[in-house]
Amino acid sequence: MSSSPALTLPAETSWTRLSNFWSDFRQSPVAVAALIVVVVVVLMAVLAPLVAPQDPYNQEALDLFDARLEPGEVGSGGYVHWLGTDAAGRDIFSAILYGLRTSLIVGVMAGTLALILGTTVGLVAAYYGGRIEALIMRIIDLQLSLPAILLALVLVALLGQGLMQLVAALVAAQYAYFARTTHGAASAERRKDYIEAALSTPLPARHVLFRHLLPNALPPLIVVATVQVANSIALEATLSFLGLGLPITQPSLGSLISNGFQFLLSGRYWISIYPGIALMLTVVAINLVGDQVRNVLNPRRSR
Amino acid sequence: MPAALLDIDHVSKRFVKRPNLGEQIAGLLGAGRKTEIVRAVSDVSLTVAKGEVVGLVGESGCGKSTLGRMVAGIYTPSDGKILFGNAPVAKEQGRRTHKLTTRVQMIHQDPFASLNPRIRIGDTVSEGPVAHNIVKAREADSYVADLLGRVGLDPSYRRRFPHQFSGGQRQRIAIARALAMKPDLLVLDEPVASLDVSIQAQVLNLFMDLRSDLDLTGIFISHDLGVVRHVSDRVAIMYLGRIVELAPTAELYAKPNHPYTRALFESVPRVGVGRKNFRPIAGEIPSPLNPPSGCHFHPRCPFAGPRCKREAPPLEAIGPGRFSACHLNTGGTD
Amino acid sequence: MNEVVLRVKNLQTQFQTRAGALKAVDGVSFEVGRGRILGLVGESGSGKSVTGYSILGLVEPPGRIAGGEVLLNGKDITRLKGDAMRQVRGAQIAMVFQDPMMTLNPVLKIGTQMIAAVRAHARVSRRAARSRARDALAKVGIPSPEERLEAYPHQLSGGMRQRVAIAIALLHSPAVIIADEPTTALDVSIQGQILAEVRRLADETGTAFVWVTHDLAVVSSLADDICVMYAGRVVESGPAADVIGSPRHPYTAGLLASVPAEHEPGTKLPQVPGSTPSLANLPPGCAFAPRCAKAGPACTTTPPLQQFEGGRTALCHYPIEPVSCQPLSLTSTTYRSAS
């Protein structure tokens, strides 16, 4: 129930809208903290070569004498391994930074491609309706009824290992969420008068689709996109953990966790746990930010 | 009488709602819904001459909006044809309706819904004419400025978004968008119904000005008898998909013929008559899913007889330019 | 004047926004007598609906009642909280919304809901509650009420649902019913039926109505008294026939003059120029002054509440002199752009 009066507020520019968005967003301290974590994680991943004391990709720089050092010990490189080292003498802290980099690249790429593919599919279904819509949406329904991990596993097994193969598998496993969301939002917009006005002008179909329908179906997609980036990261980590993702020579957070898993019970917890914490922090922070974005964008929440 | 610009010829529109897959399965178990057919408009004929404004009046479910949307090329008729200058307004192509003319434009009821919230109003006004080469892209800006001035808005507003305008101003923008296509015929679907009383008069005055300046023809759809009387030359009263009475405005309001028209006039509250004892029409408006037999109005009509239940009265001439669909005019209701 | 059941005194309701506190209701006062119908008229943003919600304590944050009193049978109900307010609401004062589905639960039968509503305020058996529900339906003119008790809301038409909502409001014979645009969404022939019923109910049961609407025609045929609101204030009040016949405030006059039905078809309508001001950006003094043909130098200061004979008031520096004929010529017909 809304008891607010119909207000005509003073003219808004896109700048004031942005600042309104921010002042709504920061209502939740948790979300602000999560946003800070996301920013820090992204910065560290981007600046990994500058921040990390060691390049974990460089096999030659690894020294087996440094293997399985405990957190805080000083290795042969002369610097402190704050988070210890793994069985190959990799500095865990450096590996995490580079792993974050790989995970974020995979997550963002998979998320973006799935967004583009899913949005197009959903938009076409909503705009054309009828049989095309029924066919597309039934395929999407079918796909959503399968666990994403299962689909991704099968695809990775078929396509083989590698960054691009992994991204392709993640896109195929996740575009359906975008298609579903776009279809829902666009179908609701499709019935609105401004679309009818555009059709009765008449404007060309691509005009109606991309200038009218798409921009108005976008806000819910932004939310899905943030959450799906987090999901891609988690999914990639799962695949890598199962040994189907990226090899340890090109470490992602998942392969790092997997790498230390065998030592977990022998007391060398740090090899698995610290990458695990990094993964958890990243995924949870992105999800919290996404939640708050949804709260702010949802026009029906009580102001 | 001048040649007809618009010819609505025995037009019907049925909306068929088929059960979807889930409902079909439920139907096999005896719980789903059946195919539903809404007869929104049945066998309506009407011609509109150039320069004329015809009002369509009726309550919900009478089909006035559906008829307007068929004229505007948003739907195609299920039966019959709608000719604008001897050519159809729209055609069916697959499951989609393709509008064939730009010279019929529509103005919607709710200007908060009919303008795309994410497009600057200048672009909203110009994208149609630019897409159809009515104006060149580089001349669009001055074209828009000119149109905004014409509908009483400051041309410098063209870089603003719809949410920065009030309801009345938005309706002016919607009118400018329609005029930008250089239409001959405007379909106005309740154009002032969602506006405040003090703003309604502004928009009606604007419409009357534009009409005389641009020699516009119009179909003016409204439930408000006072508004329709003010702007229309002729008025068609609709009830459950049919025109029950059609007459020049002054004659219709002075001497309504059809029992529904009379009852409608009596049940409408008016300013300036003081507290009155209403004589509302008895009963409810039947569903267009399942309209009554014969004359659709017979269950609510005080004059109904057995014939009204049996056969539907045709719309017949009862005087020069006057038509009514009632058995009372043609030999009684027995 | 008969016994006053509802007296609103200097009611202030504000909404906290980024732009500061918006005075949606700014010092509204009126009173309603037993069995009388008060038409609260205004355009969007005038504060008429917020006034209705405020009376029932239904304003939600960021809105709040910032001052004033609502006296129901002499008792201030603005300070009641929680249970105490719920005791009053539904029993002594009730609300009818524009959308009857605000009152009705879509998944429960009409009878189930009405019995619950009866037993919320009266200790009676289910059987007694059911018969009270049936009587209430019959009272608002619903045919075969016994069958309707078994119906779900979606099985009824919009007009029937609104009648049911009115019947629920009437269950405990409240002193006052606040009705917020209850016939706006209905067809004219159905609206006529409901207005006729409401008039009869007010006369027969003695329940007073505050009828919130934008529709002058509705109030002029239904109400005993009128309050015209503009930008959160009551600008004119008085007996309905007098206010409609000879408005004293230029805004009321402008509204009445712009109704098309009262003019020769095809002629230019007298119009109120400009548009409703934003509450966030009200002009100083009289909020109507920028649109007013009669505005003078004094209008930048707060207008005085002028009292006239016959229980009439106008909030205006330059009220219109009473005339016997329609004051149509008072508003300028010159065309100004709506900016």
PDB file of N, CA and C in Angstrom, chain A residues 144-175:
ATOM      1  N   LEU A 144      17.153 -24.989 -17.671  1.00  0.00           N
ATOM      2  CA  LEU A 144      17.172 -24.532 -16.278  1.00  0.00           C
ATOM      3  C   LEU A 144      16.845 -25.669 -15.315  1.00  0.00           C
ATOM      4  N   SER A 145      16.200 -26.718 -15.842  1.00  0.00           N
ATOM      5  CA  SER A 145      15.851 -27.824 -14.952  1.00  0.00           C
ATOM      6  C   SER A 145      17.065 -28.723 -14.691  1.00  0.00           C
ATOM      7  N   LEU A 146      18.119 -28.572 -15.533  1.00  0.00           N
ATOM      8  CA  LEU A 146      19.355 -29.323 -15.273  1.00  0.00           C
ATOM      9  C   LEU A 146      20.271 -28.482 -14.400  1.00  0.00           C
ATOM     10  N   PRO A 147      21.036 -29.118 -13.488  1.00  0.00           N
ATOM     11  CA  PRO A 147      21.991 -28.333 -12.705  1.00  0.00           C
ATOM     12  C   PRO A 147      23.065 -27.749 -13.619  1.00  0.00           C
ATOM     13  N   ALA A 148      23.419 -26.476 -13.402  1.00  0.00           N
ATOM     14  CA  ALA A 148      24.397 -25.810 -14.253  1.00  0.00           C
ATOM     15  C   ALA A 148      25.726 -26.550 -14.227  1.00  0.00           C
ATOM     16  N   ILE A 149      26.092 -27.071 -13.065  1.00  0.00           N
ATOM     17  CA  ILE A 149      27.389 -27.738 -12.924  1.00  0.00           C
ATOM     18  C   ILE A 149      27.467 -28.981 -13.804  1.00  0.00           C
ATOM     19  N   LEU A 150      26.339 -29.684 -13.902  1.00  0.00           N
ATOM     20  CA  LEU A 150      26.293 -30.892 -14.716  1.00  0.00           C
ATOM     21  C   LEU A 150      26.540 -30.557 -16.176  1.00  0.00           C
ATOM     22  N   LEU A 151      25.827 -29.519 -16.634  1.00  0.00           N
ATOM     23  CA  LEU A 151      25.953 -29.081 -18.022  1.00  0.00           C
ATOM     24  C   LEU A 151      27.390 -28.646 -18.306  1.00  0.00           C
ATOM     25  N   ALA A 152      27.942 -27.856 -17.368  1.00  0.00           N
ATOM     26  CA  ALA A 152      29.305 -27.354 -17.557  1.00  0.00           C
ATOM     27  C   ALA A 152      30.304 -28.514 -17.584  1.00  0.00           C
ATOM     28  N   LEU A 153      30.105 -29.492 -16.716  1.00  0.00           N
ATOM     29  CA  LEU A 153      30.998 -30.658 -16.673  1.00  0.00           C
ATOM     30  C   LEU A 153      31.013 -31.370 -18.007  1.00  0.00           C
ATOM     31  N   VAL A 154      29.822 -31.619 -18.538  1.00  0.00           N
ATOM     32  CA  VAL A 154      29.717 -32.336 -19.804  1.00  0.00           C
ATOM     33  C   VAL A 154      30.425 -31.548 -20.903  1.00  0.00           C
ATOM     34  N   LEU A 155      30.174 -30.215 -20.921  1.00  0.00           N
ATOM     35  CA  LEU A 155      30.751 -29.389 -21.977  1.00  0.00           C
ATOM     36  C   LEU A 155      32.265 -29.329 -21.892  1.00  0.00           C
ATOM     37  N   VAL A 156      32.785 -29.170 -20.655  1.00  0.00           N
ATOM     38  CA  VAL A 156      34.242 -29.119 -20.503  1.00  0.00           C
ATOM     39  C   VAL A 156      34.854 -30.442 -20.932  1.00  0.00           C
ATOM     40  N   ALA A 157      34.178 -31.540 -20.572  1.00  0.00           N
ATOM     41  CA  ALA A 157      34.682 -32.850 -20.969  1.00  0.00           C
ATOM     42  C   ALA A 157      34.725 -32.963 -22.486  1.00  0.00           C
ATOM     43  N   LEU A 158      33.728 -32.380 -23.159  1.00  0.00           N
ATOM     44  CA  LEU A 158      33.674 -32.442 -24.620  1.00  0.00           C
ATOM     45  C   LEU A 158      34.680 -31.504 -25.265  1.00  0.00           C
ATOM     46  N   LEU A 159      34.778 -30.262 -24.724  1.00  0.00           N
ATOM     47  CA  LEU A 159      35.592 -29.237 -25.379  1.00  0.00           C
ATOM     48  C   LEU A 159      37.065 -29.323 -25.015  1.00  0.00           C
ATOM     49  N   GLY A 160      37.367 -29.925 -23.879  1.00  0.00           N
ATOM     50  CA  GLY A 160      38.756 -30.003 -23.429  1.00  0.00           C
ATOM     51  C   GLY A 160      39.114 -28.840 -22.526  1.00  0.00           C
ATOM     52  N   GLN A 161      40.344 -28.863 -22.000  1.00  0.00           N
ATOM     53  CA  GLN A 161      40.750 -27.850 -21.040  1.00  0.00           C
ATOM     54  C   GLN A 161      41.210 -26.572 -21.727  1.00  0.00           C
ATOM     55  N   GLY A 162      41.220 -25.489 -20.975  1.00  0.00           N
ATOM     56  CA  GLY A 162      41.676 -24.205 -21.523  1.00  0.00           C
ATOM     57  C   GLY A 162      40.731 -23.090 -21.131  1.00  0.00           C
ATOM     58  N   LEU A 163      41.266 -21.893 -21.155  1.00  0.00           N
ATOM     59  CA  LEU A 163      40.499 -20.736 -20.700  1.00  0.00           C
ATOM     60  C   LEU A 163      39.245 -20.532 -21.548  1.00  0.00           C
ATOM     61  N   MET A 164      39.413 -20.535 -22.873  1.00  0.00           N
ATOM     62  CA  MET A 164      38.293 -20.253 -23.762  1.00  0.00           C
ATOM     63  C   MET A 164      37.227 -21.343 -23.679  1.00  0.00           C
ATOM     64  N   GLN A 165      37.700 -22.599 -23.601  1.00  0.00           N
ATOM     65  CA  GLN A 165      36.759 -23.707 -23.479  1.00  0.00           C
ATOM     66  C   GLN A 165      35.932 -23.576 -22.205  1.00  0.00           C
ATOM     67  N   LEU A 166      36.636 -23.156 -21.140  1.00  0.00           N
ATOM     68  CA  LEU A 166      35.957 -23.000 -19.858  1.00  0.00           C
ATOM     69  C   LEU A 166      34.891 -21.909 -19.947  1.00  0.00           C
ATOM     70  N   VAL A 167      35.289 -20.768 -20.546  1.00  0.00           N
ATOM     71  CA  VAL A 167      34.330 -19.664 -20.686  1.00  0.00           C
ATOM     72  C   VAL A 167      33.125 -20.114 -21.502  1.00  0.00           C
ATOM     73  N   ALA A 168      33.388 -20.837 -22.597  1.00  0.00           N
ATOM     74  CA  ALA A 168      32.290 -21.308 -23.443  1.00  0.00           C
ATOM     75  C   ALA A 168      31.341 -22.194 -22.652  1.00  0.00           C
ATOM     76  N   ALA A 169      31.917 -23.090 -21.841  1.00  0.00           N
ATOM     77  CA  ALA A 169      31.074 -23.983 -21.048  1.00  0.00           C
ATOM     78  C   ALA A 169      30.229 -23.188 -20.055  1.00  0.00           C
ATOM     79  N   LEU A 170      30.851 -22.177 -19.421  1.00  0.00           N
ATOM     80  CA  LEU A 170      30.117 -21.378 -18.434  1.00  0.00           C
ATOM     81  C   LEU A 170      28.996 -20.570 -19.095  1.00  0.00           C
ATOM     82  N   VAL A 171      29.286 -20.011 -20.270  1.00  0.00           N
ATOM     83  CA  VAL A 171      28.263 -19.242 -20.988  1.00  0.00           C
ATOM     84  C   VAL A 171      27.080 -20.144 -21.312  1.00  0.00           C
ATOM     85  N   ALA A 172      27.381 -21.321 -21.850  1.00  0.00           N
ATOM     86  CA  ALA A 172      26.310 -22.242 -22.227  1.00  0.00           C
ATOM     87  C   ALA A 172      25.488 -22.649 -21.013  1.00  0.00           C
ATOM     88  N   ALA A 173      26.186 -22.756 -19.860  1.00  0.00           N
ATOM     89  CA  ALA A 173      25.470 -23.189 -18.667  1.00  0.00           C
ATOM     90  C   ALA A 173      24.636 -22.052 -18.074  1.00  0.00           C
ATOM     91  N   GLN A 174      24.979 -20.786 -18.379  1.00  0.00           N
ATOM     92  CA  GLN A 174      24.342 -19.695 -17.646  1.00  0.00           C
ATOM     93  C   GLN A 174      23.501 -18.717 -18.454  1.00  0.00           C
ATOM     94  N   TYR A 175      23.599 -18.764 -19.792  1.00  0.00           N
ATOM     95  CA  TYR A 175      22.857 -17.764 -20.568  1.00  0.00           C
ATOM     96  C   TYR A 175      21.358 -17.886 -20.302  1.00  0.00           C
TER      97      TYR A 175
END
